[in-house]
PDB file of C-alpha atoms in Angstrom:
ATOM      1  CA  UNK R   1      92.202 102.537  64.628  1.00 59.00           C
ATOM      2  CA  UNK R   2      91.159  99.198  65.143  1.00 63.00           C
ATOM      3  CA  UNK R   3      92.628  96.905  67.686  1.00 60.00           C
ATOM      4  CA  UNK R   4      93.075  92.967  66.137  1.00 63.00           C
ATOM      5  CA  UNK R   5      92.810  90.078  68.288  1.00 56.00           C
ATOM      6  CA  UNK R   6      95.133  87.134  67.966  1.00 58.00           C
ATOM      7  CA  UNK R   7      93.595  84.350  66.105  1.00 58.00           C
ATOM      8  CA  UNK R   8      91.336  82.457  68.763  1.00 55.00           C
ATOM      9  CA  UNK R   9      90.973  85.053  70.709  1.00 54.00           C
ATOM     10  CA  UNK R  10      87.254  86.836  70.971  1.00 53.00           C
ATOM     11  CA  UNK R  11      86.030  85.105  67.890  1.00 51.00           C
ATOM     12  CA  UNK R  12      82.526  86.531  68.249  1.00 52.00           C
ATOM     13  CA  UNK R  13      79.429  84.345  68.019  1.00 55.00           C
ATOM     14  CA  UNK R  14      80.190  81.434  66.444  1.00 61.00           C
ATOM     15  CA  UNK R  15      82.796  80.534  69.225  1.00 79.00           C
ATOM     16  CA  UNK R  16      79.935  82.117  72.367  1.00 82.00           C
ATOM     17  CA  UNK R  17      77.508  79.294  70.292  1.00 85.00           C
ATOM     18  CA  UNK R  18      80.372  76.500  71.405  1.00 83.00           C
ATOM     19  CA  UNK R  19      80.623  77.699  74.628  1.00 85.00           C
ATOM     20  CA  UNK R  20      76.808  77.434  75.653  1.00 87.00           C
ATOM     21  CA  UNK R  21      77.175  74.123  74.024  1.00 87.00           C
ATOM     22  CA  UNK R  22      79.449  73.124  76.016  1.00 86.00           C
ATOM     23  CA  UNK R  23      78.200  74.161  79.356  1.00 85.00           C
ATOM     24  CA  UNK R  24      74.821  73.091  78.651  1.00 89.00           C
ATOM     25  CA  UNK R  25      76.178  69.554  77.342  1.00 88.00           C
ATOM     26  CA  UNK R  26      78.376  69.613  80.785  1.00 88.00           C
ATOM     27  CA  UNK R  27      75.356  70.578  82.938  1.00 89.00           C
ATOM     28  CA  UNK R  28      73.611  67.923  81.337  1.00 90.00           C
ATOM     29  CA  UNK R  29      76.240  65.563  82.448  1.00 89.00           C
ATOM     30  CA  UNK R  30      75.713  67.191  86.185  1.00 89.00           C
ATOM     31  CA  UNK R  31      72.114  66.588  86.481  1.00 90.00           C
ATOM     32  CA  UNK R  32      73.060  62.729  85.503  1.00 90.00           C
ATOM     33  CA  UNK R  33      75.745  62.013  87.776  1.00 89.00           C
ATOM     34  CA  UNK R  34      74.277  64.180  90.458  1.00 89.00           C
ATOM     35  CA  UNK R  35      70.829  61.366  90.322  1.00 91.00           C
ATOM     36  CA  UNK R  36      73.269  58.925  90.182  1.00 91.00           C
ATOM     37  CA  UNK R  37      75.663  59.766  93.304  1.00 91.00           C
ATOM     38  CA  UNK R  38      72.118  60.773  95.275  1.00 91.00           C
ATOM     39  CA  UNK R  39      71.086  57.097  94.441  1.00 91.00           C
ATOM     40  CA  UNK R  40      74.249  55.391  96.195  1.00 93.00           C
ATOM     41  CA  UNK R  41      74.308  53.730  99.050  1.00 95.00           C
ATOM     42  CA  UNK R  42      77.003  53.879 101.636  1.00 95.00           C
ATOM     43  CA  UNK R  43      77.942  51.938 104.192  1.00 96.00           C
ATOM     44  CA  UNK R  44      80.369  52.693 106.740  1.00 95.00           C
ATOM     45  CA  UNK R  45      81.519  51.478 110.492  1.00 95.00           C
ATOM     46  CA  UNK R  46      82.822  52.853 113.683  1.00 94.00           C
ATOM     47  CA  UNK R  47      84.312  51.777 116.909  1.00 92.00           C
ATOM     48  CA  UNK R  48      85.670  48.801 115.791  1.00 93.00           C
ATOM     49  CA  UNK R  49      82.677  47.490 113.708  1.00 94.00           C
ATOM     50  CA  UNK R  50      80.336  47.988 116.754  1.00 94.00           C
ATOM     51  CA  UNK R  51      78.203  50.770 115.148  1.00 95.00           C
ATOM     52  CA  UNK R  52      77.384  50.300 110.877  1.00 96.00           C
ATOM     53  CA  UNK R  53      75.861  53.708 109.237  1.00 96.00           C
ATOM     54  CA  UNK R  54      73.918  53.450 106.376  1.00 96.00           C
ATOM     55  CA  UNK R  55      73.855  56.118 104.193  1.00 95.00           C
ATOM     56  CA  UNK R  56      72.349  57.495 101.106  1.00 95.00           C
ATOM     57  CA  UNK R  57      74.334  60.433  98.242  1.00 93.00           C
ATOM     58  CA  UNK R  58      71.400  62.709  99.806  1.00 92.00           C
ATOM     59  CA  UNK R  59      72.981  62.515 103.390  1.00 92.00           C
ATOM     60  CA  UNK R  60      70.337  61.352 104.778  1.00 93.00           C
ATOM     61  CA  UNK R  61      70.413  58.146 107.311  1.00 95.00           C
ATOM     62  CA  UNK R  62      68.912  54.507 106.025  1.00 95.00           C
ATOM     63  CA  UNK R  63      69.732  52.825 108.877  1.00 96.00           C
ATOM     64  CA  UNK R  64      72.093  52.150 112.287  1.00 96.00           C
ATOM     65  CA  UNK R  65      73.193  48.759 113.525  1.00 96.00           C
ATOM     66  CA  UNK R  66      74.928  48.538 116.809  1.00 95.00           C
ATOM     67  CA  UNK R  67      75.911  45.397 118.482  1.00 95.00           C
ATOM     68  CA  UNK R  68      74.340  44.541 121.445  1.00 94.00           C
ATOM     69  CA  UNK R  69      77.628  43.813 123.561  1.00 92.00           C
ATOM     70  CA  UNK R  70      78.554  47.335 123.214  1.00 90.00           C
ATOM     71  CA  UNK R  71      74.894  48.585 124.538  1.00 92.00           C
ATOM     72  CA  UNK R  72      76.028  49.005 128.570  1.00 93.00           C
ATOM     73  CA  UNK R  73      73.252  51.084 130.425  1.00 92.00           C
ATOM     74  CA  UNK R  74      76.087  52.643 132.309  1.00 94.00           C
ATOM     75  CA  UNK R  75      78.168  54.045 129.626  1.00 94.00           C
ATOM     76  CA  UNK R  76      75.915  55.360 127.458  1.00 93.00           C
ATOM     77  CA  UNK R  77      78.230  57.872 126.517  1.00 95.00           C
ATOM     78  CA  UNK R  78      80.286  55.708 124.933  1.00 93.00           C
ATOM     79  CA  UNK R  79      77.787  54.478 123.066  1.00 93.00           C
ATOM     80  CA  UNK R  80      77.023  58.227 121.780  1.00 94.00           C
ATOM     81  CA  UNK R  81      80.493  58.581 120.561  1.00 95.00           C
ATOM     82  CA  UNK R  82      80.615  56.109 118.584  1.00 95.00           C
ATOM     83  CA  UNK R  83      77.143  56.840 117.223  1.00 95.00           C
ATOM     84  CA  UNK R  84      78.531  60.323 116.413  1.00 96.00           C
ATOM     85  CA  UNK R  85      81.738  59.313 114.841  1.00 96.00           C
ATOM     86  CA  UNK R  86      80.118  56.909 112.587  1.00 96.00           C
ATOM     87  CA  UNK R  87      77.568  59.366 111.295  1.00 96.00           C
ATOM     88  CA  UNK R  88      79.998  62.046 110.712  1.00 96.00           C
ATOM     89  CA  UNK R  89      81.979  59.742 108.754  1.00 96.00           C
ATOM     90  CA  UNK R  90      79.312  58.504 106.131  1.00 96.00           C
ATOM     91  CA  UNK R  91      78.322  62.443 105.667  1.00 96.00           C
ATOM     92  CA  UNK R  92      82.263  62.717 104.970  1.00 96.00           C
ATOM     93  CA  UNK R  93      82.385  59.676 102.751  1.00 95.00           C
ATOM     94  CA  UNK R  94      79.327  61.032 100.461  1.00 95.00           C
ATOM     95  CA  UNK R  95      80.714  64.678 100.162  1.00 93.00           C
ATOM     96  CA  UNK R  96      83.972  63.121  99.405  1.00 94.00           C
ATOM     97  CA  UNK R  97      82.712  61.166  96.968  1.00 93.00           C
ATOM     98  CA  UNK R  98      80.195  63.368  95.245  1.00 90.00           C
ATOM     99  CA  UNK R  99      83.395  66.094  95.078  1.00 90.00           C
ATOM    100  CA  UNK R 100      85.438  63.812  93.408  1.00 91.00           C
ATOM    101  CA  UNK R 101      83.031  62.300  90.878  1.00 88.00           C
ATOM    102  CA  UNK R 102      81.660  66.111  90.230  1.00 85.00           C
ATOM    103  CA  UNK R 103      84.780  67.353  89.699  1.00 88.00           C
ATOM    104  CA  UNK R 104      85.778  64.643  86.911  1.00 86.00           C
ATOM    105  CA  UNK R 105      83.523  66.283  84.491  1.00 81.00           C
ATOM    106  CA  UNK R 106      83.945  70.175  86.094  1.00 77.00           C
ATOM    107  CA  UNK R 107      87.559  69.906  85.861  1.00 76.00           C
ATOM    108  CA  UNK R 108      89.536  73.149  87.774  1.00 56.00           C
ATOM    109  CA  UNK R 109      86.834  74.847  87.235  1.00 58.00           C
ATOM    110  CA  UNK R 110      84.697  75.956  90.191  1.00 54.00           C
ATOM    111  CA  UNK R 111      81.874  78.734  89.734  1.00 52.00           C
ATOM    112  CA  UNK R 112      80.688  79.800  93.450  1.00 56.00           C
ATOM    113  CA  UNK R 113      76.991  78.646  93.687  1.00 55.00           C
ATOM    114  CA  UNK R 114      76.719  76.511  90.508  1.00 52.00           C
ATOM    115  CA  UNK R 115      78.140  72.929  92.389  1.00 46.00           C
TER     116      UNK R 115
END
């Protein structure tokens, strides 16, 4: 006895050949955003505007400005903090942005180790 499939359902080659279209056409579209995000450049500010981060979509740090009139030899802690806060916060804004923008063309779906 042989079972039958609803129409669209396990439609044999033809429909596996659309599916590795498909993911190959979207992982094409992956490897172009992804060069484009990791070319970005962010910019973002803490304590006030005292501290600016640059930041590239590789995470990696272009460049710190600080204003001098926060630089006090005795609170140098301070000074850390605010460092800190404005580093972790261009790392957040390029994850957060290369999530969203990735997930445009993923969609829901979300394959452990692929993205």
């Amino acid at each position: 006895m042989k079972a039958r499939l609803p129409k669209g359902m396990g439609g044999g080659p033809t429909d596996m050949n659309g599916m590795i279209r498909q993911a190959q056409k979207m992982q094409e579209e992956m490897a172009a955003l992804q060069e484009e995000l990791d070319a970005k450049e962010y910019e973002v500010q803490a304590g006030g505007g005292a501290v600016t981060v640059k930041i590239n979509g590789k995470n990696e740090i272009t460049a710190i400005e600080i204003d001098p009139e926060i630089v006090d030899p005795d609170d140098i802690e301070t000074l850390q903090d605010i460092l800190i806060a404005g580093v972790n916060e261009a790392i957040k804004k390029v994850s957060e942005t290369n999530s969203n923008e990735m997930s445009k063309i993923t969609g829901s779906l979300s394959m452990p180790g692929l993205f």
